[in-house]
GROMACS .gro file of C-alpha atoms in nm:
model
  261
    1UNK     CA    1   0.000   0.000   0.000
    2UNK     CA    2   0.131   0.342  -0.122
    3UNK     CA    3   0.285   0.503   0.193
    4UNK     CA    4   0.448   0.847   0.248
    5UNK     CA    5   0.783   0.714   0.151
    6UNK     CA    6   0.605   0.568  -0.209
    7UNK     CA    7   0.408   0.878  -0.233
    8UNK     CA    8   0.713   1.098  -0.225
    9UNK     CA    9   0.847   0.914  -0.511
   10UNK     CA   10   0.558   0.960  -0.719
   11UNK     CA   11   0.595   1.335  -0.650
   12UNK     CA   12   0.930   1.358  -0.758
   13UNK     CA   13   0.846   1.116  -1.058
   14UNK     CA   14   0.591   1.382  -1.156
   15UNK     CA   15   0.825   1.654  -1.090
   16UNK     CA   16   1.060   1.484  -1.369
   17UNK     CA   17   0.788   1.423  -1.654
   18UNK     CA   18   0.449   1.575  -1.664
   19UNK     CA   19   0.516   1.904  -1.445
   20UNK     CA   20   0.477   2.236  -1.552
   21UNK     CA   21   0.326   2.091  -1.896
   22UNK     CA   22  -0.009   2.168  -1.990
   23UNK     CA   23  -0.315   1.926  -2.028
   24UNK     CA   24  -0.483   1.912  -2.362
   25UNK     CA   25  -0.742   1.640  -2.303
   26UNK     CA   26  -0.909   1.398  -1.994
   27UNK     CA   27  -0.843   1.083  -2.187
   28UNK     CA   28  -1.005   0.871  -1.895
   29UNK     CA   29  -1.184   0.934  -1.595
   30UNK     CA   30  -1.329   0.671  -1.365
   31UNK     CA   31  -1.573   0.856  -1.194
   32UNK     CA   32  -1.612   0.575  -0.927
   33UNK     CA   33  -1.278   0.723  -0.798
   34UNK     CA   34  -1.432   1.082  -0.748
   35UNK     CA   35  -1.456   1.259  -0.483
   36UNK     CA   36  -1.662   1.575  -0.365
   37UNK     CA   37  -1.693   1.669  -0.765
   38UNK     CA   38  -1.858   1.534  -1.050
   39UNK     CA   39  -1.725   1.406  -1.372
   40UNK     CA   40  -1.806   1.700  -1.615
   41UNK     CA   41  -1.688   1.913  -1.359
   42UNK     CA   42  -1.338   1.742  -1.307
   43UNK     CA   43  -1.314   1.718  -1.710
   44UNK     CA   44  -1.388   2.064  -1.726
   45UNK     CA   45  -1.172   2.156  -1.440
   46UNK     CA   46  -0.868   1.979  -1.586
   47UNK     CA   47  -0.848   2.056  -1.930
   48UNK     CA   48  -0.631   2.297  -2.074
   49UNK     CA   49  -0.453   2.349  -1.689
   50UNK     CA   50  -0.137   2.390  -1.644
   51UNK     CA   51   0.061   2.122  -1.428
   52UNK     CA   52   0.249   2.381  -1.205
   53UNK     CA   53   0.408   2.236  -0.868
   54UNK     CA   54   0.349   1.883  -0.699
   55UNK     CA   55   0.310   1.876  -0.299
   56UNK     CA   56   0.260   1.581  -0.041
   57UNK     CA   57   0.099   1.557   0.247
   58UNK     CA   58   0.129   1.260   0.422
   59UNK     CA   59   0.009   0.976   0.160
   60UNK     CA   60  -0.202   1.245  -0.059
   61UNK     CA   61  -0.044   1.427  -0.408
   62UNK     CA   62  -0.147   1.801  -0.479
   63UNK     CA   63  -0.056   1.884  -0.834
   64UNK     CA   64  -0.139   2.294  -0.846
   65UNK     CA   65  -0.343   2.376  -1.127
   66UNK     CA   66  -0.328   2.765  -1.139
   67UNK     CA   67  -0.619   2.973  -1.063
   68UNK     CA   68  -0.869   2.634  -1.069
   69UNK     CA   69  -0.671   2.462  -0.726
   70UNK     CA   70  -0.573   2.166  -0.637
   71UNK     CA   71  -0.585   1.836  -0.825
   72UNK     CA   72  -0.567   1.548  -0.542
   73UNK     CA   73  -0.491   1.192  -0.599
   74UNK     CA   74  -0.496   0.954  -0.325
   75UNK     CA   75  -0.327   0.627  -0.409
   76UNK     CA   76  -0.521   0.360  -0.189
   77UNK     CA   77  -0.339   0.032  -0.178
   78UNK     CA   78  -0.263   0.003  -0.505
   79UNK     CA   79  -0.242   0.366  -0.702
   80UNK     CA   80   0.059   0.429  -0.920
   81UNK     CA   81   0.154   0.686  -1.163
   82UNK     CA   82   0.295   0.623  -1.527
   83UNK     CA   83   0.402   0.874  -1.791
   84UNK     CA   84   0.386   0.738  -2.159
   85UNK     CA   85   0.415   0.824  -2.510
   86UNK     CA   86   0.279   0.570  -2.705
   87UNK     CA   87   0.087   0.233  -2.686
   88UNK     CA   88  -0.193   0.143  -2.504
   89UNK     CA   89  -0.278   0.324  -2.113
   90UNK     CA   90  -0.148   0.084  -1.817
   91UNK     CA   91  -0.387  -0.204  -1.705
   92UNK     CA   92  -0.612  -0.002  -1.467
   93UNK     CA   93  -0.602   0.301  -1.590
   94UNK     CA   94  -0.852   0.538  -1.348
   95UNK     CA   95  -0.733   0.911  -1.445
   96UNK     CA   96  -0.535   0.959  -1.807
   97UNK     CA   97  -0.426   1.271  -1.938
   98UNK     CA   98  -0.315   1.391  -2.269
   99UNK     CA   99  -0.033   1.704  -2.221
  100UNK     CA  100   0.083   1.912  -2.470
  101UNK     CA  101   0.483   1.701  -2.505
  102UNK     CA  102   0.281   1.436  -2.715
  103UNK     CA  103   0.256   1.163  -2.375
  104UNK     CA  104   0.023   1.142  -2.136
  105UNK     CA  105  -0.038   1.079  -1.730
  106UNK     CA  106  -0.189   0.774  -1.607
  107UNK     CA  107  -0.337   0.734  -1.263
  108UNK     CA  108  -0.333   0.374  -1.228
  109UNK     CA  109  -0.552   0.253  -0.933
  110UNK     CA  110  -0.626  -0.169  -0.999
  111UNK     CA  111  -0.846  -0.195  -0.630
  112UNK     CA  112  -1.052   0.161  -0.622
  113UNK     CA  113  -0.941   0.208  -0.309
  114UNK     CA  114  -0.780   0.553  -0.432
  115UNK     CA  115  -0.964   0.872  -0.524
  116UNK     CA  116  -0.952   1.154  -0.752
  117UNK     CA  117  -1.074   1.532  -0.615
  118UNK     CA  118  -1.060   1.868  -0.637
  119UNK     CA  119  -0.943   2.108  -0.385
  120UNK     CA  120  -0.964   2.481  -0.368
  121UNK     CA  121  -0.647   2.459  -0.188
  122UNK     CA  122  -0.395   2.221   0.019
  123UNK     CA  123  -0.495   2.334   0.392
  124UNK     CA  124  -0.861   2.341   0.397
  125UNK     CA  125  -0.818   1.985   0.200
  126UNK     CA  126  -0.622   1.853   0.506
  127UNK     CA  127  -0.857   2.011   0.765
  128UNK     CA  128  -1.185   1.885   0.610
  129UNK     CA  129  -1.040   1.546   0.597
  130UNK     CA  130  -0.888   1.584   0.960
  131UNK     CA  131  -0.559   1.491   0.848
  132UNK     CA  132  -0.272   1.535   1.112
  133UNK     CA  133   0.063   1.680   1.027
  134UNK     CA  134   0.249   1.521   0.793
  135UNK     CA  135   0.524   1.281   0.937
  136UNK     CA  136   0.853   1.419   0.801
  137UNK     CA  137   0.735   1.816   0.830
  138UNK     CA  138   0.621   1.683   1.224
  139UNK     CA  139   0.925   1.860   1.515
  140UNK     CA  140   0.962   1.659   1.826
  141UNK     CA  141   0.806   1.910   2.040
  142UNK     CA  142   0.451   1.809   1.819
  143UNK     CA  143   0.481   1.474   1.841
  144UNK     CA  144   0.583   1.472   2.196
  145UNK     CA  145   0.211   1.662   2.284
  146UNK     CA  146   0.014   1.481   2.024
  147UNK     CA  147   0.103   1.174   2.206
  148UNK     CA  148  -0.003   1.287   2.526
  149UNK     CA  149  -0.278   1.109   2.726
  150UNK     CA  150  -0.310   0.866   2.436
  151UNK     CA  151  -0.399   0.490   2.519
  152UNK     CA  152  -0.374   0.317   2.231
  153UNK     CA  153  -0.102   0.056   2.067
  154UNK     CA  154   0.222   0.203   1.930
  155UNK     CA  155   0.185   0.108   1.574
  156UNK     CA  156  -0.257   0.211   1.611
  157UNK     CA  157  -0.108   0.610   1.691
  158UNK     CA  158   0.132   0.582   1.428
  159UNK     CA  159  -0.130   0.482   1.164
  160UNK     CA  160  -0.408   0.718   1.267
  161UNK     CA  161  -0.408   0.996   1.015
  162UNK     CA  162  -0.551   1.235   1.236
  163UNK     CA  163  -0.259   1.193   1.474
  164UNK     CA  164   0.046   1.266   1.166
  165UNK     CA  165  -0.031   1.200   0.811
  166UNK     CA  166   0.183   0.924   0.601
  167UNK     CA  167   0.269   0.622   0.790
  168UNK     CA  168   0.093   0.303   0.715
  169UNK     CA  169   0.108  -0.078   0.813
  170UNK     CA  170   0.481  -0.148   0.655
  171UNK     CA  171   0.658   0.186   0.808
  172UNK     CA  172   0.486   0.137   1.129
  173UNK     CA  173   0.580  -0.199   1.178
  174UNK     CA  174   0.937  -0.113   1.091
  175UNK     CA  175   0.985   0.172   1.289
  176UNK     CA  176   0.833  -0.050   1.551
  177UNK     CA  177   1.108  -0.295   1.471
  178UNK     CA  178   1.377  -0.052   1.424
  179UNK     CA  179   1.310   0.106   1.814
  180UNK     CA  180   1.277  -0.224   1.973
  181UNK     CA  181   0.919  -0.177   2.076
  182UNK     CA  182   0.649  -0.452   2.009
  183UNK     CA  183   0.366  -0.301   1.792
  184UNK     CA  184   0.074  -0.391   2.019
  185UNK     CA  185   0.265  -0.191   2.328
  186UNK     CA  186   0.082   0.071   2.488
  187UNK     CA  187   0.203   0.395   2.483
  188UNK     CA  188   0.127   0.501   2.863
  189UNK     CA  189   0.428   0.212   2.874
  190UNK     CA  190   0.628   0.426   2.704
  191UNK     CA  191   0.813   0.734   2.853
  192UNK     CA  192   0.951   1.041   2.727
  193UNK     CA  193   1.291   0.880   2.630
  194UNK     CA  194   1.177   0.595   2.455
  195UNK     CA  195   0.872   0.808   2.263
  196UNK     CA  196   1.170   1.005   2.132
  197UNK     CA  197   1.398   0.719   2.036
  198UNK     CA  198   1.036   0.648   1.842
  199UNK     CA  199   0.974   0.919   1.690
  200UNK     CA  200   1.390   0.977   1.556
  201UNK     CA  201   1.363   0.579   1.412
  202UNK     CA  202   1.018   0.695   1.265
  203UNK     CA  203   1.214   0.975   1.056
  204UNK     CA  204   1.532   0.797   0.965
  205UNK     CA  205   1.296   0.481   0.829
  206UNK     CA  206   1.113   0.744   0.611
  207UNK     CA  207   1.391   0.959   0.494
  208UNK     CA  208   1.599   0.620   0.369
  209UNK     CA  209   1.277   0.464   0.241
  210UNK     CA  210   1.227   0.766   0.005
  211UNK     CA  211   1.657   0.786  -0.061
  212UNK     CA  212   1.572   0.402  -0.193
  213UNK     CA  213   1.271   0.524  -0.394
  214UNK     CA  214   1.048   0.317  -0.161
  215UNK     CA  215   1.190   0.036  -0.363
  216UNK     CA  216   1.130  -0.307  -0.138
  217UNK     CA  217   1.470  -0.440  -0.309
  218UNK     CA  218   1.671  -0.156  -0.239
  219UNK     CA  219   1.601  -0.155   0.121
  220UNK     CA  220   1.821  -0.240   0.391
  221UNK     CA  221   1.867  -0.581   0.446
  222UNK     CA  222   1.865  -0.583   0.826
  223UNK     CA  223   1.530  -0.390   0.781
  224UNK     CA  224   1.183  -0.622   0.889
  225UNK     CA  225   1.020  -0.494   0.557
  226UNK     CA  226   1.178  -0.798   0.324
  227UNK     CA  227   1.092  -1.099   0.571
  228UNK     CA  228   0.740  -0.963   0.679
  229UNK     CA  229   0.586  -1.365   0.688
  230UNK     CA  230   0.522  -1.549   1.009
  231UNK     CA  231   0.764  -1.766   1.037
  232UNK     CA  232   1.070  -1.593   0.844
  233UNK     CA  233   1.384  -1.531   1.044
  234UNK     CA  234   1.445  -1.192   1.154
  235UNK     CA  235   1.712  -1.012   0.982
  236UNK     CA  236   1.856  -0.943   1.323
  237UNK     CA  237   1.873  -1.187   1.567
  238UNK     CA  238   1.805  -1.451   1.340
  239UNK     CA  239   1.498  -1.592   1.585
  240UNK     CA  240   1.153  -1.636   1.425
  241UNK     CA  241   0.920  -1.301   1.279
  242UNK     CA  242   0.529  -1.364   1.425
  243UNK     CA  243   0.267  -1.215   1.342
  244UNK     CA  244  -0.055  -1.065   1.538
  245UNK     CA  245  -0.319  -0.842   1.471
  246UNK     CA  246  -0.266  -0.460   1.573
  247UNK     CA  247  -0.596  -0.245   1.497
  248UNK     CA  248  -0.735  -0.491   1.282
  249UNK     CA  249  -0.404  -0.508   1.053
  250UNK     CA  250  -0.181  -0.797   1.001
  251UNK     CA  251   0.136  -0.687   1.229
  252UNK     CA  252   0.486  -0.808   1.233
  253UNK     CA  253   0.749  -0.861   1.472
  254UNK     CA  254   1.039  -1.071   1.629
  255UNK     CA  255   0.941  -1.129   1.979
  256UNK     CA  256   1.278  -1.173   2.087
  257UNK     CA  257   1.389  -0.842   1.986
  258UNK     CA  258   1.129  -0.708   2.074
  259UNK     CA  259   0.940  -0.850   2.356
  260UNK     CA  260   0.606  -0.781   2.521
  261UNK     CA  261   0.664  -0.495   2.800
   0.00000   0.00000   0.00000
C-alpha cells in the first residue's frame, strides 16, 4: 500500500515528466474514484490546466493547477503513476491525461481504493479530511504533545491519520522494529525517552525509504520490511518473525527483539 515514503516518489516522478506541462485532453476518468466533484466538472476543471508544482501531504499528491486549485490523488493500496508516449494506457487506468509534449499521465488505481478530487487549496483539503501533520514536516516538540494522554497501541497512533499523516502498516511496523518496541505496546508504557527514540527511528525509516525510492529491493537488508511472513527469520537476531493483529491489521514482529513490556 502506497505510503508516504512511495508517495514521495511519485511526487518527484511527476516533478521529472508531466510538471509544468499543460493538459490538452481527460483521456479517462473513472468517476467511481471521485470525490466531492462530479465528472463534467473534473473534465472541465482539468483541461487545458497547467501542471504547475506537486506537494505531499502525508500519503495524498497536490498537483497545483493555477487559478482552478488543487488536483488530489490519493493512491489507496494500489495507485501508481505512469508517464507514456505511445501504446496502449497501463492495465487499470482510473485518471489519463493527454499534455501538450505528445505523452500522457496515467493514474493507475487496480483496487478503487484511491480517489480523484478537487481542492480549492492544500490546507482546507487537510482540515476537512482531519488529516494530522504530515510525518517528516512533524518537530519533536509536536509529536511529543500529540502523544499525550493517548492509550492506544504504538503502531494504532502511528497509523491514525488524524494523529500525523503518512505512515501506514509497513513503516509502522518497521519503525516498531527498528526502536525495539512490540507493535501492540501501549504507549502510557512508554516514557519520554523511549517516545523520542520512536519518533527519531520513525524519521530515519522514512527519509531512507524515500533515498531508496520506496523500492522493497533496495532496502536495507537488516530492515523487517523484506521478511514480513510469520515464520521468516528476523534479519537481526536470526529468531523467528510472528505475526498478530494490531488495529485490525496484520502486524509483524520478532518477539525476541522485541518482547512484550
Amino acid at each position: 500500500m502506497p505510503e508516504l515514503p512511495d508517495v514521495e516518489t511519485f511526487r518527484r516522478y511527476l516533478g521529472s515528466t508531466a510538471l509544468h506541462k499543460t493538459v490538452e485532453a481527460v483521456l479517462a476518468l473513472d468517476e467511481d474514484l471521485l470525490e466531492d466533484v462530479d465528472g463534467r466538472t473534473a473534465r472541465r476543471i482539468l483541461t487545458g490546466v497547467s501542471l504547475d508544482e506537486a506537494r505531499r501531504h502525508g500519503k495524498r499528491l497536490f498537483v497545483c493547477i493555477g487559478d482552478r486549485g488543487w488536483l488530489v490523488l490519493h493512491f489507496g493500496m494500489t495507485g501508481e503513476l505512469a508517464y507514456y508516449r505511445d501504446g496502449e494506457p497501463p492495465a487499470h487506468t482510473r485518471l489519463l491525461l493527454a499534455v501538450d509534449d505528445g505523452y500522457h499521465l496515467a493514474f493507475t488505481n487496480q483496487r478503487k481504493f484511491g480517489s480523484v478530487s478537487m481542492a480549492d487549496d492544500v490546507e482546507s483539503y487537510v482540515a476537512r479530511h482531519d488529516l494530522g501533520p504530515d510525518a517528516l514536516e512533524m518537530e519533536w516538540p509536536e509529536f511529543r504533545e500529540a502523544l499525550e494522554g493517548r492509550r492506544g497501541a504504538v503502531k494504532s497512533t502511528l497509523m491514525d491519520q488524524s494523529i500525523l499523516a503518512g505512515v501506514g502498516n509497513v513503516y509502522a511496523d518497521e519503525t516498531c522494529f527498528q526502536a525495539h518496541v512490540r507493535p501492540d505496546t501501549k504507549l502510557r508504557r512508554l516514557d519520554t525517552d523511549r517516545r523520542r527514540s520512536v519518533y527519531r527511528v520513525m524519521r530515519r525509516v522514512l527519509t531512507t525509504a524515500i533515498d531508496r525510492q520506496a523500492d522493497p529491493d533496495a532496502l536495507p537488508r537488516t530492515w523487517l520490511i523484506g521478511h514480513r511472513h510469520e515464520g521468516d527469520a528476523c534479519p537481526r537476531c536470526g529468531g523467528s518473525v510472528a505475526r498478530t493483529e494490531v488495529g485490525g491489521r496484520s502486524t509483524y514482529y520478532c518477539p525476541d527483539c522485541q518482547p512484550a513490556e
